[in-house]
Amino acid sequence: MYEKKGLEKLLLKKIEEVISEPTYNWTSDFRGFMTSNEGKPVVRVAVANCRIDMDIWKGLRTPANVGVHPLTPADIWMHYAAMHVKNTRPDGMPNPLAMPESFNDASRRFQRVIIISGMLAVNPQVFRDYAKKIEDGDADPLDHYRLATNDVSTIIDRALSKAALQMMSPDRAVIPMTKKNTDAIISRTRAEYTKGRYHGPCNDHWPKNSIAVMTGLLRFGVNRIPFRDEVTKEGNCRRLFGRYGSIVVFDKERPVKDDGKGITFLDYDNLEWLKKVNDYTIVDPEVTSDRYCTYNLLKPDGASICGKCIEMCPSNALPNSSPLPDGIFPDKILRQKHRFWKETLDFDYANCSRDRTQKAEIFEDYVCARCEAICASRGIQKSSEQIEVING
């Protein structure tokens, strides 16, 4: 059931069902999602499993990382259990004492949590066209960008929901972490004093980007946007940016370290390693070799071989949130002590948001996403041999 290739096939099937609807058929031949040489949507899946009692946010639960109160498997279980209360007896009479099964009771039946991350890649032509406008000095965002990415986001959300429904079984609990489900879980498990400013600037209790990185599907770039590099059958390197989501499963099997079918084992050592890989203040060769982003690779003069996302940031939020290519923060950032939680620098979300929001108040269709567009289409990639090592 959890075989990576089988899950990709299932998700692809569900995406094809969604995109066959009139809503996602453009009047031209253009599609917002990327397609393969065979004309199929480009879908990628990663699967991780861990003990049911594991703290998946250990070492990350701070205002400068994923926030103080991210959702846990116990929270997700609470939602599932509440939606499966049998409050009507077999004879049709109400049962007022029926209660959801507690997480502790569920932990006696289930031994592991499985997190499935799925991504639908955005059409790379969208990023190429947008990058050309940026390089031409055009401040107007690409119209197709908003339309395409909104389509892709909706398609993957619905497809994951449909895939989760097909995975249901009496031996497992399956919860698609769609926008609707996630919003419901947050609103029903998080009180006022554990949300918003009390959670942290992240303001997202189930960060889809961090989940995708945690499962190994993607890696963060220095621009704090996750993506995936891979090698085609022809030996060419390509970069996938997309929209993604997840499914959480509770089942009775023991966690496996390697089942030979693409499922990975998540433990605290693995979490700590991923934290290092996605921390651009760490420039040890062993760590940087596991990144797609080439920001920490230097030219003879000490400058980054890439860093284009930082150069193209109109709000200055990225330059104000990134170390130098050698991993050291410049003095102007170190002086901003209010933005550090111990060693971790909070992203300059205020300036990023201000710039986008103020422009959108004047120019109705304004979006920024310049860091994503330039990285996707102009970012310097590693060699195919290096990428294949990262992807195993």
mmCIF file of C-alpha atoms in Angstrom:
data_model
loop_
_atom_site.group_PDB
_atom_site.id
_atom_site.type_symbol
_atom_site.label_atom_id
_atom_site.label_comp_id
_atom_site.label_asym_id
_atom_site.label_seq_id
_atom_site.Cartn_x
_atom_site.Cartn_y
_atom_site.Cartn_z
ATOM 1 C CA MET A 1 0.000 0.000 0.000
ATOM 2 C CA TYR A 2 2.811 2.435 0.840
ATOM 3 C CA GLU A 3 5.112 1.537 -2.042
ATOM 4 C CA LYS A 4 6.408 4.812 -3.453
ATOM 5 C CA LYS A 5 5.797 3.916 -7.110
ATOM 6 C CA GLY A 6 2.318 2.668 -6.319
ATOM 7 C CA LEU A 7 1.471 5.861 -4.449
ATOM 8 C CA GLU A 8 2.760 8.009 -7.316
ATOM 9 C CA LYS A 9 0.587 5.982 -9.688
ATOM 10 C CA LEU A 10 -2.451 6.460 -7.437
ATOM 11 C CA LEU A 11 -1.850 10.196 -7.056
ATOM 12 C CA LEU A 12 -1.313 10.579 -10.806
ATOM 13 C CA LYS A 13 -4.623 8.812 -11.424
ATOM 14 C CA LYS A 14 -6.425 11.177 -9.053
ATOM 15 C CA ILE A 15 -4.774 14.253 -10.561
ATOM 16 C CA GLU A 16 -5.884 13.140 -14.021
ATOM 17 C CA GLU A 17 -9.422 12.824 -12.689
ATOM 18 C CA VAL A 18 -9.325 16.362 -11.298
ATOM 19 C CA ILE A 19 -7.774 18.013 -14.356
ATOM 20 C CA SER A 20 -10.343 16.433 -16.644
ATOM 21 C CA GLU A 21 -12.916 18.781 -15.107
ATOM 22 C CA PRO A 22 -13.760 21.924 -17.139
ATOM 23 C CA THR A 23 -12.410 24.205 -14.404
ATOM 24 C CA TYR A 24 -8.817 23.244 -15.193
ATOM 25 C CA ASN A 25 -9.053 23.139 -18.975
ATOM 26 C CA TRP A 26 -7.697 26.410 -20.342
ATOM 27 C CA THR A 27 -9.041 27.685 -23.660
ATOM 28 C CA SER A 28 -5.548 27.319 -25.128
ATOM 29 C CA ASP A 29 -3.164 24.349 -25.070
ATOM 30 C CA PHE A 30 -1.412 25.815 -22.034
ATOM 31 C CA ARG A 31 -1.505 23.946 -18.724
ATOM 32 C CA GLY A 32 -0.431 25.297 -15.354
ATOM 33 C CA PHE A 33 1.156 21.993 -14.376
ATOM 34 C CA MET A 34 4.226 20.332 -15.820
ATOM 35 C CA THR A 35 3.781 17.332 -18.101
ATOM 36 C CA SER A 36 6.099 14.502 -19.048
ATOM 37 C CA ASN A 37 7.121 13.494 -22.556
ATOM 38 C CA GLU A 38 4.087 11.202 -22.526
ATOM 39 C CA GLY A 39 1.779 14.114 -21.670
ATOM 40 C CA LYS A 40 1.198 12.999 -18.085
ATOM 41 C CA PRO A 41 1.262 15.435 -15.130
ATOM 42 C CA VAL A 42 4.630 15.353 -13.345
ATOM 43 C CA VAL A 43 3.938 13.966 -9.876
ATOM 44 C CA ARG A 44 6.418 13.160 -7.122
ATOM 45 C CA VAL A 45 5.807 11.333 -3.844
ATOM 46 C CA ALA A 46 7.890 10.678 -0.733
ATOM 47 C CA VAL A 47 6.919 8.467 2.210
ATOM 48 C CA ALA A 48 8.331 8.519 5.742
ATOM 49 C CA ASN A 49 7.323 6.521 8.801
ATOM 50 C CA CYS A 50 8.076 6.875 12.498
ATOM 51 C CA ARG A 51 6.975 5.663 15.900
ATOM 52 C CA ILE A 52 3.540 6.870 16.864
ATOM 53 C CA ASP A 53 4.938 8.605 19.958
ATOM 54 C CA MET A 54 7.733 10.452 18.149
ATOM 55 C CA ASP A 55 7.908 14.244 18.423
ATOM 56 C CA ILE A 56 8.274 15.124 14.747
ATOM 57 C CA TRP A 57 8.960 18.792 15.587
ATOM 58 C CA LYS A 58 11.772 18.213 18.078
ATOM 59 C CA GLY A 59 14.382 20.966 17.787
ATOM 60 C CA LEU A 60 12.135 22.993 15.472
ATOM 61 C CA ARG A 61 9.440 24.145 17.867
ATOM 62 C CA THR A 62 10.480 27.809 18.139
ATOM 63 C CA PRO A 63 8.998 31.103 16.837
ATOM 64 C CA ALA A 64 11.855 31.356 14.320
ATOM 65 C CA ASN A 65 11.305 27.870 12.873
ATOM 66 C CA VAL A 66 7.907 26.165 12.554
ATOM 67 C CA GLY A 67 6.282 28.061 15.406
ATOM 68 C CA VAL A 68 5.673 27.096 19.009
ATOM 69 C CA HIS A 69 2.483 25.068 18.561
ATOM 70 C CA PRO A 70 2.615 23.036 15.318
ATOM 71 C CA LEU A 71 0.115 20.223 14.870
ATOM 72 C CA THR A 72 1.158 16.820 16.170
ATOM 73 C CA PRO A 73 -0.021 13.308 15.317
ATOM 74 C CA ALA A 74 -2.124 13.449 18.504
ATOM 75 C CA ASP A 75 -3.962 16.530 17.199
ATOM 76 C CA ILE A 76 -4.578 14.896 13.837
ATOM 77 C CA TRP A 77 -5.804 11.747 15.540
ATOM 78 C CA MET A 78 -8.213 13.800 17.691
ATOM 79 C CA HIS A 79 -9.865 15.137 14.542
ATOM 80 C CA TYR A 80 -10.112 11.686 12.978
ATOM 81 C CA ALA A 81 -11.507 10.127 16.152
ATOM 82 C CA ALA A 82 -14.094 12.866 16.607
ATOM 83 C CA MET A 83 -15.322 12.311 13.067
ATOM 84 C CA HIS A 84 -15.704 8.571 13.736
ATOM 85 C CA VAL A 85 -17.716 8.647 16.957
ATOM 86 C CA LYS A 86 -20.604 6.179 16.787
ATOM 87 C CA ASN A 87 -23.176 8.263 18.642
ATOM 88 C CA THR A 88 -26.087 6.221 17.351
ATOM 89 C CA ARG A 89 -26.660 2.668 18.541
ATOM 90 C CA PRO A 90 -27.379 -0.187 16.089
ATOM 91 C CA ASP A 91 -31.080 0.063 16.978
ATOM 92 C CA GLY A 92 -31.136 3.730 15.902
ATOM 93 C CA MET A 93 -31.300 5.176 19.399
ATOM 94 C CA PRO A 94 -28.868 7.980 20.323
ATOM 95 C CA ASN A 95 -25.891 7.151 22.514
ATOM 96 C CA PRO A 96 -25.139 10.357 24.482
ATOM 97 C CA LEU A 97 -22.133 8.833 26.234
ATOM 98 C CA ALA A 98 -20.254 7.980 23.034
ATOM 99 C CA MET A 99 -16.833 9.638 23.009
ATOM 100 C CA PRO A 100 -13.887 9.787 20.562
ATOM 101 C CA GLU A 101 -11.152 7.205 21.032
ATOM 102 C CA SER A 102 -8.258 8.873 22.852
ATOM 103 C CA PHE A 103 -4.796 9.078 21.361
ATOM 104 C CA ASN A 104 -3.459 6.946 24.226
ATOM 105 C CA ASP A 105 -5.979 4.218 23.427
ATOM 106 C CA ALA A 106 -5.197 4.494 19.719
ATOM 107 C CA SER A 107 -1.490 4.113 20.515
ATOM 108 C CA ARG A 108 -2.220 0.644 21.863
ATOM 109 C CA ARG A 109 -3.665 -0.376 18.495
ATOM 110 C CA PHE A 110 -1.422 1.552 16.119
ATOM 111 C CA GLN A 111 2.377 1.474 16.235
ATOM 112 C CA ARG A 112 3.457 3.961 13.622
ATOM 113 C CA VAL A 113 2.625 7.148 11.774
ATOM 114 C CA ILE A 114 3.173 7.357 8.026
ATOM 115 C CA ILE A 115 3.499 10.743 6.337
ATOM 116 C CA ILE A 116 2.987 10.793 2.587
ATOM 117 C CA SER A 117 4.029 13.953 0.745
ATOM 118 C CA GLY A 118 2.801 14.504 -2.783
ATOM 119 C CA MET A 119 3.752 17.241 -5.242
ATOM 120 C CA LEU A 120 2.421 18.340 -8.609
ATOM 121 C CA ALA A 121 5.099 20.293 -10.477
ATOM 122 C CA VAL A 122 4.312 23.710 -11.939
ATOM 123 C CA ASN A 123 4.821 24.139 -15.677
ATOM 124 C CA PRO A 124 8.455 25.342 -15.980
ATOM 125 C CA GLN A 125 7.482 27.594 -18.877
ATOM 126 C CA VAL A 126 5.668 29.769 -16.336
ATOM 127 C CA PHE A 127 8.924 30.363 -14.487
ATOM 128 C CA ARG A 128 10.927 30.890 -17.686
ATOM 129 C CA ASP A 129 8.481 33.511 -18.934
ATOM 130 C CA TYR A 130 8.402 35.251 -15.572
ATOM 131 C CA ALA A 131 12.202 35.233 -15.273
ATOM 132 C CA LYS A 132 12.491 36.884 -18.679
ATOM 133 C CA LYS A 133 10.163 39.686 -17.565
ATOM 134 C CA ILE A 134 12.270 40.150 -14.427
ATOM 135 C CA GLU A 135 15.516 40.284 -16.397
ATOM 136 C CA ASP A 136 13.949 42.764 -18.810
ATOM 137 C CA GLY A 137 13.224 45.065 -15.882
ATOM 138 C CA ASP A 138 9.454 44.588 -16.121
ATOM 139 C CA ALA A 139 7.830 45.162 -12.705
ATOM 140 C CA ASP A 140 4.545 43.637 -13.869
ATOM 141 C CA PRO A 141 4.178 40.019 -12.683
ATOM 142 C CA LEU A 142 3.424 37.290 -15.192
ATOM 143 C CA ASP A 143 -0.346 36.829 -15.459
ATOM 144 C CA HIS A 144 -0.025 33.084 -15.959
ATOM 145 C CA TYR A 145 1.916 32.716 -12.721
ATOM 146 C CA ARG A 146 -1.015 33.395 -10.397
ATOM 147 C CA LEU A 147 -3.449 31.388 -12.516
ATOM 148 C CA ALA A 148 -1.109 28.435 -12.960
ATOM 149 C CA THR A 149 0.008 28.142 -9.342
ATOM 150 C CA ASN A 150 -3.548 28.531 -8.047
ATOM 151 C CA ASP A 151 -4.664 25.739 -10.359
ATOM 152 C CA VAL A 152 -1.804 23.473 -9.319
ATOM 153 C CA SER A 153 -2.467 24.126 -5.627
ATOM 154 C CA THR A 154 -6.144 23.244 -5.973
ATOM 155 C CA ILE A 155 -5.470 20.169 -8.094
ATOM 156 C CA ILE A 156 -2.965 18.614 -5.692
ATOM 157 C CA ASP A 157 -5.219 19.363 -2.716
ATOM 158 C CA ARG A 158 -8.201 17.615 -4.276
ATOM 159 C CA ALA A 159 -6.131 14.739 -5.667
ATOM 160 C CA LEU A 160 -4.614 13.962 -2.256
ATOM 161 C CA SER A 161 -8.089 13.915 -0.753
ATOM 162 C CA LYS A 162 -9.293 11.475 -3.401
ATOM 163 C CA ALA A 163 -6.184 9.305 -2.992
ATOM 164 C CA ALA A 164 -6.658 9.164 0.793
ATOM 165 C CA LEU A 165 -10.253 8.045 0.346
ATOM 166 C CA GLN A 166 -9.094 5.131 -1.790
ATOM 167 C CA MET A 167 -6.513 4.169 0.868
ATOM 168 C CA MET A 168 -9.099 3.805 3.645
ATOM 169 C CA SER A 169 -9.180 0.438 5.394
ATOM 170 C CA PRO A 170 -10.425 -1.013 8.719
ATOM 171 C CA ASP A 171 -6.762 -1.619 9.638
ATOM 172 C CA ARG A 172 -5.614 1.985 9.271
ATOM 173 C CA ALA A 173 -6.703 5.560 9.873
ATOM 174 C CA VAL A 174 -6.135 7.827 6.871
ATOM 175 C CA ILE A 175 -6.323 11.622 7.126
ATOM 176 C CA PRO A 176 -5.659 13.822 4.072
ATOM 177 C CA MET A 177 -4.144 17.088 5.312
ATOM 178 C CA THR A 178 -6.066 19.181 2.823
ATOM 179 C CA LYS A 179 -6.627 22.884 3.405
ATOM 180 C CA LYS A 180 -10.125 22.188 4.712
ATOM 181 C CA ASN A 181 -9.013 19.429 7.079
ATOM 182 C CA THR A 182 -5.961 21.320 8.287
ATOM 183 C CA ASP A 183 -7.955 24.470 8.982
ATOM 184 C CA ALA A 184 -10.531 22.421 10.908
ATOM 185 C CA ILE A 185 -7.884 20.694 13.029
ATOM 186 C CA ILE A 186 -6.174 23.992 13.823
ATOM 187 C CA SER A 187 -9.393 25.747 14.788
ATOM 188 C CA ARG A 188 -10.526 22.843 17.000
ATOM 189 C CA THR A 189 -7.243 22.020 18.731
ATOM 190 C CA ARG A 190 -5.595 25.421 19.103
ATOM 191 C CA ALA A 191 -6.914 27.975 21.568
ATOM 192 C CA GLU A 192 -6.558 31.708 21.012
ATOM 193 C CA TYR A 193 -3.353 31.866 23.049
ATOM 194 C CA THR A 194 -1.652 29.189 20.958
ATOM 195 C CA LYS A 195 -2.380 30.801 17.579
ATOM 196 C CA GLY A 196 -1.266 33.891 15.689
ATOM 197 C CA ARG A 197 1.382 35.917 17.472
ATOM 198 C CA TYR A 198 1.456 33.335 20.285
ATOM 199 C CA HIS A 199 2.479 30.658 17.807
ATOM 200 C CA GLY A 200 5.103 32.738 16.018
ATOM 201 C CA PRO A 201 5.530 34.637 12.752
ATOM 202 C CA CYS A 202 5.158 31.396 10.796
ATOM 203 C CA ASN A 203 1.408 31.451 11.493
ATOM 204 C CA ASP A 204 1.045 27.988 10.017
ATOM 205 C CA HIS A 205 0.462 25.068 12.353
ATOM 206 C CA TRP A 206 0.986 22.425 9.641
ATOM 207 C CA PRO A 207 3.710 23.887 7.388
ATOM 208 C CA LYS A 208 3.423 21.913 4.162
ATOM 209 C CA ASN A 209 6.873 22.975 3.023
ATOM 210 C CA SER A 210 8.523 21.611 6.188
ATOM 211 C CA ILE A 211 6.567 18.365 5.930
ATOM 212 C CA ALA A 212 7.714 17.926 2.317
ATOM 213 C CA VAL A 213 11.317 18.460 3.408
ATOM 214 C CA MET A 214 10.898 16.145 6.405
ATOM 215 C CA THR A 215 9.789 13.274 4.181
ATOM 216 C CA GLY A 216 12.724 13.823 1.813
ATOM 217 C CA LEU A 217 10.585 14.952 -1.115
ATOM 218 C CA LEU A 218 12.188 18.419 -1.298
ATOM 219 C CA ARG A 219 15.040 20.514 0.119
ATOM 220 C CA PHE A 220 14.921 24.161 1.161
ATOM 221 C CA GLY A 221 16.967 26.648 -0.820
ATOM 222 C CA VAL A 222 18.557 29.676 0.786
ATOM 223 C CA ASN A 223 15.396 31.485 -0.365
ATOM 224 C CA ARG A 224 13.451 29.313 2.124
ATOM 225 C CA ILE A 225 11.363 27.796 -0.658
ATOM 226 C CA PRO A 226 11.635 24.018 -1.091
ATOM 227 C CA PHE A 227 12.273 22.414 -4.460
ATOM 228 C CA ARG A 228 13.664 19.260 -6.012
ATOM 229 C CA ASP A 229 16.479 18.704 -8.494
ATOM 230 C CA GLU A 230 16.654 15.483 -10.439
ATOM 231 C CA VAL A 231 18.232 13.861 -13.453
ATOM 232 C CA THR A 232 16.161 12.915 -16.492
ATOM 233 C CA LYS A 233 16.462 9.666 -18.406
ATOM 234 C CA GLU A 234 18.530 11.579 -20.938
ATOM 235 C CA GLY A 235 20.999 12.581 -18.236
ATOM 236 C CA ASN A 236 19.932 16.212 -18.063
ATOM 237 C CA CYS A 237 19.399 18.101 -14.799
ATOM 238 C CA ARG A 238 16.042 19.696 -14.136
ATOM 239 C CA ARG A 239 14.527 21.618 -11.255
ATOM 240 C CA LEU A 240 10.991 21.038 -10.011
ATOM 241 C CA PHE A 241 9.022 23.654 -8.164
ATOM 242 C CA GLY A 242 5.453 22.753 -7.402
ATOM 243 C CA ARG A 243 2.609 22.755 -4.939
ATOM 244 C CA TYR A 244 2.386 19.989 -2.407
ATOM 245 C CA GLY A 245 0.393 18.448 0.390
ATOM 246 C CA SER A 246 0.348 15.411 2.643
ATOM 247 C CA ILE A 247 -1.591 12.453 3.950
ATOM 248 C CA VAL A 248 -1.142 11.146 7.498
ATOM 249 C CA VAL A 249 -1.773 7.457 8.182
ATOM 250 C CA PHE A 250 -1.900 5.513 11.447
ATOM 251 C CA ASP A 251 -1.487 1.760 11.111
ATOM 252 C CA LYS A 252 -0.629 -1.353 13.103
ATOM 253 C CA GLU A 253 2.738 -2.172 11.540
ATOM 254 C CA ARG A 254 6.048 -1.469 13.218
ATOM 255 C CA PRO A 255 8.103 1.377 11.748
ATOM 256 C CA VAL A 256 10.467 0.118 9.063
ATOM 257 C CA LYS A 257 13.927 1.489 8.341
ATOM 258 C CA ASP A 258 13.975 0.439 4.709
ATOM 259 C CA ASP A 259 11.311 -1.721 3.135
ATOM 260 C CA GLY A 260 12.899 -1.549 -0.303
ATOM 261 C CA LYS A 261 9.837 0.237 -1.666
ATOM 262 C CA GLY A 262 10.813 3.847 -1.049
ATOM 263 C CA ILE A 263 9.569 4.345 2.495
ATOM 264 C CA THR A 264 12.099 6.037 4.790
ATOM 265 C CA PHE A 265 12.550 5.860 8.557
ATOM 266 C CA LEU A 266 12.222 9.091 10.499
ATOM 267 C CA ASP A 267 14.000 9.319 13.831
ATOM 268 C CA TYR A 268 15.700 12.051 15.834
ATOM 269 C CA ASP A 269 19.091 11.518 14.169
ATOM 270 C CA ASN A 270 17.455 11.908 10.767
ATOM 271 C CA LEU A 271 15.608 15.034 11.899
ATOM 272 C CA GLU A 272 18.824 16.575 13.191
ATOM 273 C CA TRP A 273 20.580 15.862 9.900
ATOM 274 C CA LEU A 274 17.770 17.453 7.879
ATOM 275 C CA LYS A 275 17.893 20.480 10.146
ATOM 276 C CA LYS A 276 21.595 20.909 9.328
ATOM 277 C CA VAL A 277 21.102 20.383 5.600
ATOM 278 C CA ASN A 278 18.531 23.157 5.484
ATOM 279 C CA ASP A 279 20.524 25.577 7.659
ATOM 280 C CA TYR A 280 22.667 27.767 5.396
ATOM 281 C CA THR A 281 24.910 28.919 8.222
ATOM 282 C CA ILE A 282 26.407 25.401 8.149
ATOM 283 C CA VAL A 283 28.914 25.065 5.334
ATOM 284 C CA ASP A 284 30.643 21.773 6.122
ATOM 285 C CA PRO A 285 31.223 19.945 2.807
ATOM 286 C CA GLU A 286 29.414 16.851 4.096
ATOM 287 C CA VAL A 287 26.309 18.935 4.768
ATOM 288 C CA THR A 288 26.384 21.159 1.680
ATOM 289 C CA SER A 289 26.769 18.090 -0.528
ATOM 290 C CA ASP A 290 23.225 17.073 0.496
ATOM 291 C CA ARG A 291 21.657 20.335 -0.733
ATOM 292 C CA TYR A 292 20.233 21.131 -4.143
ATOM 293 C CA CYS A 293 20.818 24.850 -3.620
ATOM 294 C CA THR A 294 24.335 25.974 -4.649
ATOM 295 C CA TYR A 295 24.419 29.191 -2.601
ATOM 296 C CA ASN A 296 27.258 27.941 -0.370
ATOM 297 C CA LEU A 297 29.453 27.032 -3.349
ATOM 298 C CA LEU A 298 31.947 29.845 -3.865
ATOM 299 C CA LYS A 299 33.693 31.576 -6.731
ATOM 300 C CA PRO A 300 37.434 32.351 -6.380
ATOM 301 C CA ASP A 301 36.556 35.800 -5.008
ATOM 302 C CA GLY A 302 34.389 34.280 -2.252
ATOM 303 C CA ALA A 303 31.032 35.208 -3.799
ATOM 304 C CA SER A 304 28.323 32.607 -4.307
ATOM 305 C CA ILE A 305 28.156 30.902 -7.692
ATOM 306 C CA CYS A 306 24.415 31.595 -7.601
ATOM 307 C CA GLY A 307 22.517 33.674 -5.022
ATOM 308 C CA LYS A 308 20.223 35.012 -7.757
ATOM 309 C CA CYS A 309 17.135 34.793 -5.561
ATOM 310 C CA ILE A 310 18.719 37.201 -3.068
ATOM 311 C CA GLU A 311 19.717 39.622 -5.814
ATOM 312 C CA MET A 312 16.171 39.710 -7.213
ATOM 313 C CA CYS A 313 14.313 40.307 -3.920
ATOM 314 C CA PRO A 314 12.501 43.673 -4.251
ATOM 315 C CA SER A 315 11.648 44.003 -0.548
ATOM 316 C CA ASN A 316 15.190 43.245 0.687
ATOM 317 C CA ALA A 317 13.664 40.546 2.917
ATOM 318 C CA LEU A 318 15.918 37.786 1.577
ATOM 319 C CA PRO A 319 19.187 39.747 1.906
ATOM 320 C CA ASN A 320 18.031 40.643 5.418
ATOM 321 C CA SER A 321 17.431 36.975 6.250
ATOM 322 C CA SER A 322 20.404 35.164 4.717
ATOM 323 C CA PRO A 323 23.965 34.495 5.822
ATOM 324 C CA LEU A 324 26.823 35.265 3.492
ATOM 325 C CA PRO A 325 27.883 32.374 1.234
ATOM 326 C CA ASP A 326 30.500 31.377 3.834
ATOM 327 C CA GLY A 327 27.724 30.850 6.400
ATOM 328 C CA ILE A 328 28.443 33.979 8.484
ATOM 329 C CA PHE A 329 25.799 36.619 9.091
ATOM 330 C CA PRO A 330 26.882 40.136 8.154
ATOM 331 C CA ASP A 331 27.099 42.705 10.944
ATOM 332 C CA LYS A 332 23.935 44.488 9.822
ATOM 333 C CA ILE A 333 21.961 41.309 10.536
ATOM 334 C CA LEU A 334 23.802 40.415 13.745
ATOM 335 C CA ARG A 335 22.822 43.812 15.125
ATOM 336 C CA GLN A 336 19.153 42.835 14.755
ATOM 337 C CA LYS A 337 19.178 40.788 17.954
ATOM 338 C CA HIS A 338 15.372 40.952 18.248
ATOM 339 C CA ARG A 339 15.099 38.657 15.224
ATOM 340 C CA PHE A 340 17.163 35.801 16.672
ATOM 341 C CA TRP A 341 15.815 32.911 18.707
ATOM 342 C CA LYS A 342 19.073 31.571 20.105
ATOM 343 C CA GLU A 343 21.101 30.828 16.932
ATOM 344 C CA THR A 344 18.114 30.839 14.559
ATOM 345 C CA LEU A 345 17.264 33.954 12.556
ATOM 346 C CA ASP A 346 13.603 34.613 11.890
ATOM 347 C CA PHE A 347 12.736 35.303 8.253
ATOM 348 C CA ASP A 348 12.031 38.980 7.556
ATOM 349 C CA TYR A 349 8.392 38.263 6.841
ATOM 350 C CA ALA A 350 7.281 41.773 7.782
ATOM 351 C CA ASN A 351 9.131 43.470 4.913
ATOM 352 C CA CYS A 352 8.284 40.674 2.481
ATOM 353 C CA SER A 353 4.588 40.872 3.335
ATOM 354 C CA ARG A 354 4.520 44.671 3.445
ATOM 355 C CA ASP A 355 5.997 45.000 -0.036
ATOM 356 C CA ARG A 356 3.582 42.505 -1.571
ATOM 357 C CA THR A 357 0.514 43.728 0.279
ATOM 358 C CA GLN A 358 1.052 47.423 -0.399
ATOM 359 C CA LYS A 359 1.647 46.871 -4.114
ATOM 360 C CA ALA A 360 -1.403 44.626 -4.344
ATOM 361 C CA GLU A 361 -3.521 47.445 -2.874
ATOM 362 C CA ILE A 362 -2.572 49.596 -5.864
ATOM 363 C CA PHE A 363 -2.004 46.968 -8.580
ATOM 364 C CA GLU A 364 -4.799 44.425 -8.234
ATOM 365 C CA ASP A 365 -3.042 41.424 -9.801
ATOM 366 C CA TYR A 366 0.340 41.955 -8.149
ATOM 367 C CA VAL A 367 2.275 38.987 -6.842
ATOM 368 C CA CYS A 368 5.985 38.817 -6.161
ATOM 369 C CA ALA A 369 7.460 35.266 -6.155
ATOM 370 C CA ARG A 370 10.538 36.597 -7.957
ATOM 371 C CA CYS A 371 12.822 34.462 -5.819
ATOM 372 C CA GLU A 372 10.908 31.345 -6.885
ATOM 373 C CA ALA A 373 10.783 32.258 -10.567
ATOM 374 C CA ILE A 374 14.465 33.120 -10.858
ATOM 375 C CA CYS A 375 15.581 30.063 -8.879
ATOM 376 C CA ALA A 376 13.370 27.725 -10.887
ATOM 377 C CA SER A 377 14.547 28.922 -14.282
ATOM 378 C CA ARG A 378 17.974 30.499 -13.778
ATOM 379 C CA GLY A 379 19.363 28.892 -10.633
ATOM 380 C CA ILE A 380 22.782 27.250 -10.929
ATOM 381 C CA GLN A 381 22.425 23.497 -10.499
ATOM 382 C CA LYS A 382 24.860 20.856 -9.362
ATOM 383 C CA SER A 383 26.104 18.174 -11.732
ATOM 384 C CA SER A 384 23.930 15.189 -12.557
ATOM 385 C CA GLU A 385 26.293 12.951 -10.571
ATOM 386 C CA GLN A 386 25.916 15.117 -7.458
ATOM 387 C CA ILE A 387 22.135 15.257 -7.790
ATOM 388 C CA GLU A 388 21.877 11.490 -8.153
ATOM 389 C CA VAL A 389 23.853 11.059 -4.921
ATOM 390 C CA ILE A 390 21.442 13.371 -3.082
ATOM 391 C CA ASN A 391 18.418 11.491 -4.406
ATOM 392 C CA GLY A 392 19.973 8.143 -3.588
#
